[in-house]
mmCIF file of C-alpha atoms in Angstrom:
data_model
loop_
_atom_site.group_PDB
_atom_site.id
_atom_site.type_symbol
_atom_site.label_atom_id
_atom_site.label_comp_id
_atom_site.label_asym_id
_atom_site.label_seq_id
_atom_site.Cartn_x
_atom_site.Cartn_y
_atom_site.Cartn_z
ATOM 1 C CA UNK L 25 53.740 1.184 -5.810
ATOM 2 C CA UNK L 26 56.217 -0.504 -3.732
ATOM 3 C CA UNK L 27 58.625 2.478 -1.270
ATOM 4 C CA UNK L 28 62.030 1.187 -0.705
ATOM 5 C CA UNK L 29 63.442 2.445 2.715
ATOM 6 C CA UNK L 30 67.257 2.745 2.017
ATOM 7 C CA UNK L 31 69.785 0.585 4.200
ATOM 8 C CA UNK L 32 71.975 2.533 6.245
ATOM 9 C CA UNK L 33 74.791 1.909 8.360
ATOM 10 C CA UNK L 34 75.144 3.335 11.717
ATOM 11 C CA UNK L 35 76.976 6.607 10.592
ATOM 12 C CA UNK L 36 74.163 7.475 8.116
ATOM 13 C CA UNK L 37 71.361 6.883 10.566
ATOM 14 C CA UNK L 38 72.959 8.669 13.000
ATOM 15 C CA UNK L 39 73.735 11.883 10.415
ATOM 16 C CA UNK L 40 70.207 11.034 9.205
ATOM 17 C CA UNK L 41 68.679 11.380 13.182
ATOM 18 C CA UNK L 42 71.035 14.551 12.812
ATOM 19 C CA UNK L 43 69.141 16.172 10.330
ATOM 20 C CA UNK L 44 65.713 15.143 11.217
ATOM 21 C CA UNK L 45 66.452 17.451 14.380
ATOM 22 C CA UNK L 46 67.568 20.323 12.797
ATOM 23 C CA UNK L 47 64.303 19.881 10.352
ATOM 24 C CA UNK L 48 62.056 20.108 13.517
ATOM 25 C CA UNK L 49 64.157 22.869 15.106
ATOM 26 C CA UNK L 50 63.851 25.226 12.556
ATOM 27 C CA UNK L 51 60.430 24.384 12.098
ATOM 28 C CA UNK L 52 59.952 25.096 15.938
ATOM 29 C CA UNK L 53 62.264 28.700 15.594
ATOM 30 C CA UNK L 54 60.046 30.238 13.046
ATOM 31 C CA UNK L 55 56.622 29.286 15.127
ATOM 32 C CA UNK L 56 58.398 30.783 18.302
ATOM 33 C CA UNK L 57 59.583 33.897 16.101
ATOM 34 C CA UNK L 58 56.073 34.185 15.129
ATOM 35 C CA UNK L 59 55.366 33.603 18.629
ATOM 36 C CA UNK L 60 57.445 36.405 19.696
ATOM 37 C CA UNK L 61 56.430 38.811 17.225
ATOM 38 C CA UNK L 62 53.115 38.156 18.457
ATOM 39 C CA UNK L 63 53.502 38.980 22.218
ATOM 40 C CA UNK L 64 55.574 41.604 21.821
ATOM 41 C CA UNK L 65 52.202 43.344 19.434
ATOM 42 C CA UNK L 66 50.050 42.159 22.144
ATOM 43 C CA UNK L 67 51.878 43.334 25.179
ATOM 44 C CA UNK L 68 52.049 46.877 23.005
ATOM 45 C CA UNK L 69 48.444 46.718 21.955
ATOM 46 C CA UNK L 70 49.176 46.862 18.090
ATOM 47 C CA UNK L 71 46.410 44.048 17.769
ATOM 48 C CA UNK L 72 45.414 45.405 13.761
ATOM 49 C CA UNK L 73 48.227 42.921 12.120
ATOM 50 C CA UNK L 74 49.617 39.765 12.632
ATOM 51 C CA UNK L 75 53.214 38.469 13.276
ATOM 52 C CA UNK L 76 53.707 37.373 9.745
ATOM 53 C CA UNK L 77 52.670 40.449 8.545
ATOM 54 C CA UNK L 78 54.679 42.746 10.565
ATOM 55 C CA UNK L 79 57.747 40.379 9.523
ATOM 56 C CA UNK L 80 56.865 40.717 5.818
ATOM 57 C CA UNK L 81 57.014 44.895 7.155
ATOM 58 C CA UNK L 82 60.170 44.245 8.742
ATOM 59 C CA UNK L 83 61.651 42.167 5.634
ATOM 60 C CA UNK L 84 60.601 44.961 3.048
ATOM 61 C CA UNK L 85 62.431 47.337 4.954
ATOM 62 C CA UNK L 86 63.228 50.534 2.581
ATOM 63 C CA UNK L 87 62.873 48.539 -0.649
ATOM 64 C CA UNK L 88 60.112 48.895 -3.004
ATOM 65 C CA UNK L 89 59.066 45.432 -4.405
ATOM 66 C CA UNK L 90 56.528 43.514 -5.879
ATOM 67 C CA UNK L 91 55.433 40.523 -4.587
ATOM 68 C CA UNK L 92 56.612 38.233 -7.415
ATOM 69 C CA UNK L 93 60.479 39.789 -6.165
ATOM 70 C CA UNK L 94 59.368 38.645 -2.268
ATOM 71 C CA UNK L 95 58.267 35.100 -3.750
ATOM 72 C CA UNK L 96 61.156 34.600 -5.569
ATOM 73 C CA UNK L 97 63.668 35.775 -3.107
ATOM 74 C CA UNK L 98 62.068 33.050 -1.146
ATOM 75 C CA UNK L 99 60.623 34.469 1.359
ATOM 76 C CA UNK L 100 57.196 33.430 1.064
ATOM 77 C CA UNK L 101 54.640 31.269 -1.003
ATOM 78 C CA UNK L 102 52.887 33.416 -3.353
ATOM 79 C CA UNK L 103 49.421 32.785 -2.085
ATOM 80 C CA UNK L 104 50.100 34.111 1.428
ATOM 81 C CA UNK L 105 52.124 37.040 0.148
ATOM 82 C CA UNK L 106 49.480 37.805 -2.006
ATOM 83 C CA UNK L 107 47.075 38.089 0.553
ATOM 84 C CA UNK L 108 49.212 39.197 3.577
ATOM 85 C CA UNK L 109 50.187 42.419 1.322
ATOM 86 C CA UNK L 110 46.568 43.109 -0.095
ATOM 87 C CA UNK L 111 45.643 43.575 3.680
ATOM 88 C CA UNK L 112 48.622 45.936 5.122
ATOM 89 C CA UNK L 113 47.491 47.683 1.861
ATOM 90 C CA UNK L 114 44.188 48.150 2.933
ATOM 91 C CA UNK L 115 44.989 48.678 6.647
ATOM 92 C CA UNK L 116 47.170 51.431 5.413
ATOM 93 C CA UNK L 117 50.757 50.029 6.396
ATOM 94 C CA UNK L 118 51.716 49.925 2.628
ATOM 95 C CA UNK L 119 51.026 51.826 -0.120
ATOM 96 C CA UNK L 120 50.625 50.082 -3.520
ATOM 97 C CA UNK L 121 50.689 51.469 -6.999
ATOM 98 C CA UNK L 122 50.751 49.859 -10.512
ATOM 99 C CA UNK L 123 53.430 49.654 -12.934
ATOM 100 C CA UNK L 124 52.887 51.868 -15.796
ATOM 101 C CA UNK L 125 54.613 49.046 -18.032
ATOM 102 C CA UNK L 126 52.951 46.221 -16.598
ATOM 103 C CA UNK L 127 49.293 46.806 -15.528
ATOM 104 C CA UNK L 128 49.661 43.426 -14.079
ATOM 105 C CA UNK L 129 52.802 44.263 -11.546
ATOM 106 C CA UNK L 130 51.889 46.688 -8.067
ATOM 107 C CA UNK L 131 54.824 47.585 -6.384
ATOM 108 C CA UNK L 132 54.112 47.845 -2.479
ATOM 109 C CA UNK L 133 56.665 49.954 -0.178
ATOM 110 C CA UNK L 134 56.208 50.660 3.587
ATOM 111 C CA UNK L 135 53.759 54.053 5.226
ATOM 112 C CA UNK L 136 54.611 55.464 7.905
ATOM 113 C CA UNK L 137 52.834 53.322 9.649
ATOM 114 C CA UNK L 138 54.379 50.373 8.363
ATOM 115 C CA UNK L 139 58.183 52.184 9.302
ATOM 116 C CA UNK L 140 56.589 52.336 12.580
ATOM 117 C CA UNK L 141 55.802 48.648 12.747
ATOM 118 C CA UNK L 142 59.218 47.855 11.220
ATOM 119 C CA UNK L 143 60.504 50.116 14.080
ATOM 120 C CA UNK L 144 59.318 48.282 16.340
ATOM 121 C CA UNK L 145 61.002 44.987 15.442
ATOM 122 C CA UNK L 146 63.779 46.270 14.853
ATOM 123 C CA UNK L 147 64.266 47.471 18.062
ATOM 124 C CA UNK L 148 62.742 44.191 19.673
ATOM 125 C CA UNK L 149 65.485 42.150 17.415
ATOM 126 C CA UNK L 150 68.365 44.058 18.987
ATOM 127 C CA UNK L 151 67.250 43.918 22.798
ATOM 128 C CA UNK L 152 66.937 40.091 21.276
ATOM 129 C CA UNK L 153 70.764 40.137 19.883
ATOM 130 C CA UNK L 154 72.160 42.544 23.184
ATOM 131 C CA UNK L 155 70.553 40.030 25.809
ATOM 132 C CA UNK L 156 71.933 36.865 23.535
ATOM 133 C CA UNK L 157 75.554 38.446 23.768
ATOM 134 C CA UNK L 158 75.097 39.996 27.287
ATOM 135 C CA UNK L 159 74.180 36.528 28.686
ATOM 136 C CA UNK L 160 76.830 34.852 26.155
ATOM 137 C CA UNK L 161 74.725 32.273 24.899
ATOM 138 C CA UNK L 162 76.494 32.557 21.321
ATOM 139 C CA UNK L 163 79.147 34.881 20.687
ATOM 140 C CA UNK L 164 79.665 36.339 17.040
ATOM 141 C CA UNK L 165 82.130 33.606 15.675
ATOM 142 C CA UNK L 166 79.484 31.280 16.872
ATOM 143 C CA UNK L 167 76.450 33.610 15.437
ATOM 144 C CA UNK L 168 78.855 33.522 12.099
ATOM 145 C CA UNK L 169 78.952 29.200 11.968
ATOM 146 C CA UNK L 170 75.252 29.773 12.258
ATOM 147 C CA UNK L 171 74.456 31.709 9.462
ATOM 148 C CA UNK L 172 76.807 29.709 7.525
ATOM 149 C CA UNK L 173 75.863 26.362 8.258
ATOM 150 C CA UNK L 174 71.961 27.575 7.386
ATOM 151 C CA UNK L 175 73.047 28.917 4.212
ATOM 152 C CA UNK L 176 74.517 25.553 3.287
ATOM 153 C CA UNK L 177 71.317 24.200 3.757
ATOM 154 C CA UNK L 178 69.562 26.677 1.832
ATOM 155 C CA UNK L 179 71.423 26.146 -1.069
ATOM 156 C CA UNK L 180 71.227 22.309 -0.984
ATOM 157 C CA UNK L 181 67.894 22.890 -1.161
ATOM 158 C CA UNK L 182 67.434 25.438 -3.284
ATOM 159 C CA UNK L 183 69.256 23.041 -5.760
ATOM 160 C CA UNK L 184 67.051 19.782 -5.070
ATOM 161 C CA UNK L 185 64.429 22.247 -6.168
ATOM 162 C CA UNK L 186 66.070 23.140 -9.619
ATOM 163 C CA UNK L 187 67.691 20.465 -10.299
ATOM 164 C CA UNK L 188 66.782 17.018 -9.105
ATOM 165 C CA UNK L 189 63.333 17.004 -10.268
#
Protein backbone atom coordinates (compact mmCIF):
# COMPACT_ATOMS: atom_id res chain seq x y z
CA UNK A 1 0.00 0.00 0.00
CA UNK A 2 1.51 3.03 -1.35
CA UNK A 3 0.47 6.67 1.19
CA UNK A 4 0.33 9.69 -0.93
CA UNK A 5 1.39 12.86 1.10
CA UNK A 6 -0.76 15.67 -0.51
CA UNK A 7 1.09 18.76 -2.21
CA UNK A 8 0.47 21.89 -0.59
CA UNK A 9 1.23 25.33 -1.22
CA UNK A 10 2.55 27.60 1.33
CA UNK A 11 -0.92 28.82 2.66
CA UNK A 12 -2.08 25.21 3.31
CA UNK A 13 1.07 24.17 5.10
CA UNK A 14 1.05 27.00 7.01
CA UNK A 15 -2.99 26.53 8.03
CA UNK A 16 -1.95 22.86 8.20
CA UNK A 17 1.19 23.80 10.94
CA UNK A 18 -1.91 25.86 12.33
CA UNK A 19 -3.88 23.08 13.21
CA UNK A 20 -1.31 20.62 14.18
CA UNK A 21 -0.80 23.19 17.18
CA UNK A 22 -4.08 23.53 18.26
CA UNK A 23 -4.24 19.43 18.08
CA UNK A 24 -1.31 19.32 20.63
CA UNK A 25 -2.70 22.21 22.71
CA UNK A 26 -5.78 20.78 23.50
CA UNK A 27 -4.26 17.60 23.99
CA UNK A 28 -1.85 19.38 26.54
CA UNK A 29 -5.17 21.46 28.29
CA UNK A 30 -7.01 18.37 29.20
CA UNK A 31 -3.66 16.57 30.79
CA UNK A 32 -3.06 19.93 32.75
CA UNK A 33 -6.93 20.01 33.70
CA UNK A 34 -6.42 16.59 34.88
CA UNK A 35 -3.37 17.87 36.34
CA UNK A 36 -5.14 20.45 38.21
CA UNK A 37 -7.92 18.48 39.36
CA UNK A 38 -5.38 16.34 40.75
CA UNK A 39 -3.42 18.80 43.00
CA UNK A 40 -6.09 20.56 44.06
CA UNK A 41 -7.50 16.61 45.66
CA UNK A 42 -4.07 16.20 46.85
CA UNK A 43 -3.38 19.49 48.47
CA UNK A 44 -7.11 18.78 50.18
CA UNK A 45 -6.34 15.20 51.00
CA UNK A 46 -9.40 13.70 49.02
CA UNK A 47 -6.84 10.96 47.75
CA UNK A 48 -10.05 8.06 47.35
CA UNK A 49 -10.77 9.26 43.50
CA UNK A 50 -9.04 10.39 40.69
CA UNK A 51 -9.20 13.61 38.53
CA UNK A 52 -11.18 11.98 35.82
CA UNK A 53 -13.47 10.75 38.10
CA UNK A 54 -14.25 13.75 40.05
CA UNK A 55 -14.72 15.50 36.47
CA UNK A 56 -17.15 12.77 35.36
CA UNK A 57 -18.82 14.03 39.22
CA UNK A 58 -18.55 17.46 38.19
CA UNK A 59 -20.02 16.78 34.51
CA UNK A 60 -23.10 14.76 35.92
CA UNK A 61 -23.93 17.55 37.95
CA UNK A 62 -27.83 17.22 39.05
CA UNK A 63 -28.72 14.96 36.11
CA UNK A 64 -29.50 11.41 36.39
CA UNK A 65 -27.96 9.44 33.42
CA UNK A 66 -26.83 6.34 32.24
CA UNK A 67 -23.70 5.85 30.92
CA UNK A 68 -24.73 5.06 27.32
CA UNK A 69 -26.30 9.11 27.59
CA UNK A 70 -22.47 10.22 28.95
CA UNK A 71 -20.92 8.15 25.90
CA UNK A 72 -23.00 9.50 23.50
CA UNK A 73 -22.98 13.05 24.58
CA UNK A 74 -19.35 12.54 23.98
CA UNK A 75 -17.91 12.85 26.85
CA UNK A 76 -16.15 9.74 27.26
CA UNK A 77 -15.29 6.27 25.61
CA UNK A 78 -17.54 3.73 26.91
CA UNK A 79 -14.93 1.49 28.39
CA UNK A 80 -13.57 4.11 30.80
CA UNK A 81 -17.02 5.37 31.71
CA UNK A 82 -17.95 2.06 32.36
CA UNK A 83 -15.42 1.50 34.74
CA UNK A 84 -14.82 5.04 36.17
CA UNK A 85 -18.72 4.92 37.27
CA UNK A 86 -18.72 1.20 38.60
CA UNK A 87 -16.02 2.55 41.10
CA UNK A 88 -17.61 6.04 42.45
CA UNK A 89 -20.50 3.48 42.75
CA UNK A 90 -18.76 1.37 44.94
CA UNK A 91 -16.81 4.12 46.77
CA UNK A 92 -20.18 5.52 47.50
CA UNK A 93 -20.04 8.91 45.42
CA UNK A 94 -22.96 7.63 43.19
CA UNK A 95 -25.76 5.73 43.68
CA UNK A 96 -26.90 3.36 40.88
CA UNK A 97 -30.18 1.64 40.32
CA UNK A 98 -31.66 -0.39 37.38
CA UNK A 99 -34.26 0.49 35.02
CA UNK A 100 -37.37 -1.32 35.65
CA UNK A 101 -37.88 -1.38 31.69
CA UNK A 102 -34.53 -2.25 30.79
CA UNK A 103 -32.72 -4.64 33.22
CA UNK A 104 -29.81 -3.87 31.08
CA UNK A 105 -29.78 0.21 31.67
CA UNK A 106 -28.48 1.60 35.57
CA UNK A 107 -29.00 5.04 35.89
CA UNK A 108 -26.17 6.62 38.21
CA UNK A 109 -26.85 10.20 39.93
CA UNK A 110 -24.49 11.95 42.42
CA UNK A 111 -24.46 11.14 46.84
CA UNK A 112 -23.79 13.46 48.87
CA UNK A 113 -20.59 12.73 48.70
CA UNK A 114 -20.29 13.03 45.16
CA UNK A 115 -22.21 16.88 45.51
CA UNK A 116 -19.41 17.36 47.80
CA UNK A 117 -16.75 16.45 45.28
CA UNK A 118 -18.65 18.37 42.58
CA UNK A 119 -18.54 21.22 45.18
CA UNK A 120 -15.40 21.30 45.26
CA UNK A 121 -14.68 21.89 41.57
CA UNK A 122 -16.94 24.00 41.20
CA UNK A 123 -15.63 26.28 43.45
CA UNK A 124 -11.93 25.58 42.23
CA UNK A 125 -13.32 26.43 38.47
CA UNK A 126 -14.51 29.86 39.55
CA UNK A 127 -11.35 31.01 41.67
CA UNK A 128 -9.96 29.55 38.07
CA UNK A 129 -12.43 31.97 35.92
CA UNK A 130 -12.15 35.17 38.81
CA UNK A 131 -8.18 35.04 38.69
CA UNK A 132 -8.37 34.63 34.58
CA UNK A 133 -10.57 37.92 34.49
CA UNK A 134 -8.89 39.62 37.54
CA UNK A 135 -5.46 39.29 35.82
CA UNK A 136 -7.23 39.94 32.26
CA UNK A 137 -5.72 37.26 30.48
CA UNK A 138 -9.05 36.79 28.33
CA UNK A 139 -11.93 38.87 28.80
CA UNK A 140 -15.55 37.44 28.04
CA UNK A 141 -15.79 38.48 24.26
CA UNK A 142 -12.52 36.71 24.05
CA UNK A 143 -13.76 33.63 26.43
CA UNK A 144 -16.95 33.79 23.83
CA UNK A 145 -14.46 33.38 20.33
CA UNK A 146 -13.17 30.52 22.39
CA UNK A 147 -15.97 28.52 22.93
CA UNK A 148 -17.01 29.21 19.51
CA UNK A 149 -14.11 28.51 17.59
CA UNK A 150 -13.94 24.91 19.70
CA UNK A 151 -17.37 24.20 18.84
CA UNK A 152 -16.54 24.59 15.17
CA UNK A 153 -14.15 22.06 15.60
CA UNK A 154 -16.31 19.78 17.35
CA UNK A 155 -18.72 19.69 14.84
CA UNK A 156 -16.26 19.20 11.93
CA UNK A 157 -15.44 16.39 13.63
CA UNK A 158 -18.29 15.09 14.84
CA UNK A 159 -19.25 15.02 11.06
CA UNK A 160 -15.94 13.25 9.69
CA UNK A 161 -17.18 10.71 12.17
CA UNK A 162 -20.75 10.26 10.61
CA UNK A 163 -20.23 10.98 7.53
CA UNK A 164 -16.96 10.55 5.74
CA UNK A 165 -16.42 7.04 6.56
Amino acid sequence: MTIYAPVLDGSQKAFLSCYLDNLALVERLHRLLLDVIKDEFERLGMLEINSVQALLLFNIGDNEVTAGELKSRGYYQGSNVSYNLKKLVELGYMHHQRSEIDRRSVRVRLTEKGRQVRAVLAELFARHAEGIERRALIDASGMDEINMALKRMERFWTEQIRYIY
